[in-house]
Amino acid sequence: MSEKLYKIGQAAALLNLNTSVLRFWETVFPQLTPRRTDSGQRFYTEEDMALLRRIQQLLHQKGMTIEGARRILDGSATLDEVLPERAASKRDPALMLKLKNELTELRRVLASR
């Protein structure tokens, strides 16, 4: 039985993305290496499709940056489901003030012991 292969247009349609997005992701995610014919036509395997779905989830659903998603995929970082990457990667002044106040209070409690 032969392995199911998807042309770039088919893969993009299944993911509801433009083909240009898949081409771009190839340049920034070294794990993504679809097979190519001698003429350069891309063919994505089921494994490639799973990776594409994971990249799409990290970028579009989790709101991660490309660098953050790349670190997750290469294993140099883990995804903290409690604190989304979006909150961790962008400075939110209100969140920073809240954290500062909580840390100041914690320091005060620890110093009084």
PDB file of C-alpha atoms in Angstrom:
ATOM      1  CA  MET A   1       0.000   0.000   0.000  1.00  0.00           C
ATOM      2  CA  SER A   2       1.451   3.371  -0.972  1.00  0.00           C
ATOM      3  CA  GLU A   3       1.739   6.337   1.348  1.00  0.00           C
ATOM      4  CA  LYS A   4      -0.799   9.153   0.905  1.00  0.00           C
ATOM      5  CA  LEU A   5       0.863  12.276  -0.486  1.00  0.00           C
ATOM      6  CA  TYR A   6      -0.667  15.730  -0.801  1.00  0.00           C
ATOM      7  CA  LYS A   7       0.290  18.391  -3.306  1.00  0.00           C
ATOM      8  CA  ILE A   8       0.788  21.842  -1.813  1.00  0.00           C
ATOM      9  CA  GLY A   9      -2.638  23.020  -3.008  1.00  0.00           C
ATOM     10  CA  GLN A  10      -4.333  20.016  -1.442  1.00  0.00           C
ATOM     11  CA  ALA A  11      -2.462  20.459   1.841  1.00  0.00           C
ATOM     12  CA  ALA A  12      -3.280  24.174   1.949  1.00  0.00           C
ATOM     13  CA  ALA A  13      -6.951  23.511   1.234  1.00  0.00           C
ATOM     14  CA  LEU A  14      -7.178  20.915   4.017  1.00  0.00           C
ATOM     15  CA  LEU A  15      -5.699  23.431   6.468  1.00  0.00           C
ATOM     16  CA  ASN A  16      -7.664  26.383   5.066  1.00  0.00           C
ATOM     17  CA  LEU A  17      -4.421  28.267   4.371  1.00  0.00           C
ATOM     18  CA  ASN A  18      -2.820  29.858   1.335  1.00  0.00           C
ATOM     19  CA  THR A  19      -0.041  27.946  -0.381  1.00  0.00           C
ATOM     20  CA  SER A  20       2.258  30.905   0.265  1.00  0.00           C
ATOM     21  CA  VAL A  21       1.886  30.296   4.005  1.00  0.00           C
ATOM     22  CA  LEU A  22       3.099  26.718   3.611  1.00  0.00           C
ATOM     23  CA  ARG A  23       6.050  27.878   1.515  1.00  0.00           C
ATOM     24  CA  PHE A  24       6.921  30.490   4.147  1.00  0.00           C
ATOM     25  CA  TRP A  25       6.673  27.972   6.988  1.00  0.00           C
ATOM     26  CA  GLU A  26       9.212  25.802   5.164  1.00  0.00           C
ATOM     27  CA  THR A  27      11.698  28.666   5.466  1.00  0.00           C
ATOM     28  CA  VAL A  28      11.222  29.177   9.211  1.00  0.00           C
ATOM     29  CA  PHE A  29      10.566  25.647  10.497  1.00  0.00           C
ATOM     30  CA  PRO A  30      13.498  23.356   9.652  1.00  0.00           C
ATOM     31  CA  GLN A  31      11.437  20.299  10.630  1.00  0.00           C
ATOM     32  CA  LEU A  32       9.134  20.923   7.670  1.00  0.00           C
ATOM     33  CA  THR A  33      10.729  19.311   4.629  1.00  0.00           C
ATOM     34  CA  PRO A  34       8.169  18.042   2.141  1.00  0.00           C
ATOM     35  CA  ARG A  35       9.295  15.691  -0.579  1.00  0.00           C
ATOM     36  CA  ARG A  36      10.031  17.273  -3.931  1.00  0.00           C
ATOM     37  CA  THR A  37       9.972  15.987  -7.440  1.00  0.00           C
ATOM     38  CA  ASP A  38      12.826  16.717  -9.830  1.00  0.00           C
ATOM     39  CA  SER A  39      10.808  19.686 -11.058  1.00  0.00           C
ATOM     40  CA  GLY A  40      10.459  21.026  -7.493  1.00  0.00           C
ATOM     41  CA  GLN A  41       6.801  20.157  -6.881  1.00  0.00           C
ATOM     42  CA  ARG A  42       6.118  19.639  -3.179  1.00  0.00           C
ATOM     43  CA  PHE A  43       4.433  16.542  -1.781  1.00  0.00           C
ATOM     44  CA  TYR A  44       3.409  16.441   1.873  1.00  0.00           C
ATOM     45  CA  THR A  45       3.216  13.124   3.748  1.00  0.00           C
ATOM     46  CA  GLU A  46       0.781  12.398   6.581  1.00  0.00           C
ATOM     47  CA  GLU A  47       3.654  13.169   8.968  1.00  0.00           C
ATOM     48  CA  ASP A  48       4.166  16.538   7.262  1.00  0.00           C
ATOM     49  CA  MET A  49       0.428  17.206   7.553  1.00  0.00           C
ATOM     50  CA  ALA A  50       0.525  16.466  11.292  1.00  0.00           C
ATOM     51  CA  LEU A  51       3.419  18.902  11.667  1.00  0.00           C
ATOM     52  CA  LEU A  52       1.549  21.540   9.661  1.00  0.00           C
ATOM     53  CA  ARG A  53      -1.508  21.123  11.881  1.00  0.00           C
ATOM     54  CA  ARG A  54       0.708  21.501  14.976  1.00  0.00           C
ATOM     55  CA  ILE A  55       2.344  24.649  13.586  1.00  0.00           C
ATOM     56  CA  GLN A  56      -1.073  26.057  12.726  1.00  0.00           C
ATOM     57  CA  GLN A  57      -2.324  25.300  16.240  1.00  0.00           C
ATOM     58  CA  LEU A  58       0.666  26.958  17.895  1.00  0.00           C
ATOM     59  CA  LEU A  59       0.559  30.065  15.720  1.00  0.00           C
ATOM     60  CA  HIS A  60      -3.143  30.585  15.103  1.00  0.00           C
ATOM     61  CA  GLN A  61      -4.881  29.049  18.112  1.00  0.00           C
ATOM     62  CA  LYS A  62      -2.289  29.518  20.864  1.00  0.00           C
ATOM     63  CA  GLY A  63      -1.189  32.897  19.517  1.00  0.00           C
ATOM     64  CA  MET A  64       2.507  32.059  19.684  1.00  0.00           C
ATOM     65  CA  THR A  65       5.252  33.822  17.810  1.00  0.00           C
ATOM     66  CA  ILE A  66       7.153  31.943  15.122  1.00  0.00           C
ATOM     67  CA  GLU A  67      10.194  31.828  17.395  1.00  0.00           C
ATOM     68  CA  GLY A  68       8.126  30.459  20.266  1.00  0.00           C
ATOM     69  CA  ALA A  69       6.557  27.790  18.057  1.00  0.00           C
ATOM     70  CA  ARG A  70       9.976  26.887  16.660  1.00  0.00           C
ATOM     71  CA  ARG A  71      11.313  26.409  20.191  1.00  0.00           C
ATOM     72  CA  ILE A  72       8.349  24.188  21.093  1.00  0.00           C
ATOM     73  CA  LEU A  73       8.862  22.055  17.993  1.00  0.00           C
ATOM     74  CA  ASP A  74      12.610  21.640  18.472  1.00  0.00           C
ATOM     75  CA  GLY A  75      12.105  20.713  22.120  1.00  0.00           C
ATOM     76  CA  SER A  76      13.984  23.638  23.657  1.00  0.00           C
ATOM     77  CA  ALA A  77      10.788  24.957  25.281  1.00  0.00           C
ATOM     78  CA  THR A  78       7.528  23.580  26.546  1.00  0.00           C
ATOM     79  CA  LEU A  79       4.057  24.963  26.184  1.00  0.00           C
ATOM     80  CA  ASP A  80       2.573  26.147  29.455  1.00  0.00           C
ATOM     81  CA  GLU A  81      -1.173  25.715  29.034  1.00  0.00           C
ATOM     82  CA  VAL A  82      -1.843  27.896  32.093  1.00  0.00           C
ATOM     83  CA  LEU A  83       0.094  30.932  30.847  1.00  0.00           C
ATOM     84  CA  PRO A  84      -0.366  31.286  27.090  1.00  0.00           C
ATOM     85  CA  GLU A  85       2.683  32.273  25.073  1.00  0.00           C
ATOM     86  CA  ARG A  86       0.793  35.361  23.941  1.00  0.00           C
ATOM     87  CA  ALA A  87       0.716  36.675  27.503  1.00  0.00           C
ATOM     88  CA  ALA A  88       4.308  35.668  28.106  1.00  0.00           C
ATOM     89  CA  SER A  89       5.676  37.228  24.933  1.00  0.00           C
ATOM     90  CA  LYS A  90       3.888  40.601  25.032  1.00  0.00           C
ATOM     91  CA  ARG A  91       4.231  43.060  27.857  1.00  0.00           C
ATOM     92  CA  ASP A  92       0.872  43.887  29.340  1.00  0.00           C
ATOM     93  CA  PRO A  93       1.268  46.881  31.678  1.00  0.00           C
ATOM     94  CA  ALA A  94      -1.710  45.878  33.832  1.00  0.00           C
ATOM     95  CA  LEU A  95      -0.400  42.326  34.200  1.00  0.00           C
ATOM     96  CA  MET A  96       3.109  43.594  35.000  1.00  0.00           C
ATOM     97  CA  LEU A  97       1.732  45.922  37.695  1.00  0.00           C
ATOM     98  CA  LYS A  98      -0.328  43.113  39.206  1.00  0.00           C
ATOM     99  CA  LEU A  99       2.711  40.801  39.269  1.00  0.00           C
ATOM    100  CA  LYS A 100       4.872  43.535  40.797  1.00  0.00           C
ATOM    101  CA  ASN A 101       2.312  44.140  43.545  1.00  0.00           C
ATOM    102  CA  GLU A 102       2.016  40.428  44.291  1.00  0.00           C
ATOM    103  CA  LEU A 103       5.801  40.047  44.468  1.00  0.00           C
ATOM    104  CA  THR A 104       6.123  43.107  46.695  1.00  0.00           C
ATOM    105  CA  GLU A 105       3.496  41.670  49.050  1.00  0.00           C
ATOM    106  CA  LEU A 106       5.221  38.283  49.051  1.00  0.00           C
ATOM    107  CA  ARG A 107       8.557  39.952  49.869  1.00  0.00           C
ATOM    108  CA  ARG A 108       6.897  41.850  52.745  1.00  0.00           C
ATOM    109  CA  VAL A 109       5.383  38.625  54.141  1.00  0.00           C
ATOM    110  CA  LEU A 110       8.683  36.764  53.905  1.00  0.00           C
ATOM    111  CA  ALA A 111      10.622  39.612  55.510  1.00  0.00           C
ATOM    112  CA  SER A 112       8.249  39.703  58.494  1.00  0.00           C
ATOM    113  CA  ARG A 113       8.922  36.059  59.401  1.00  0.00           C
TER     114      ARG A 113
END
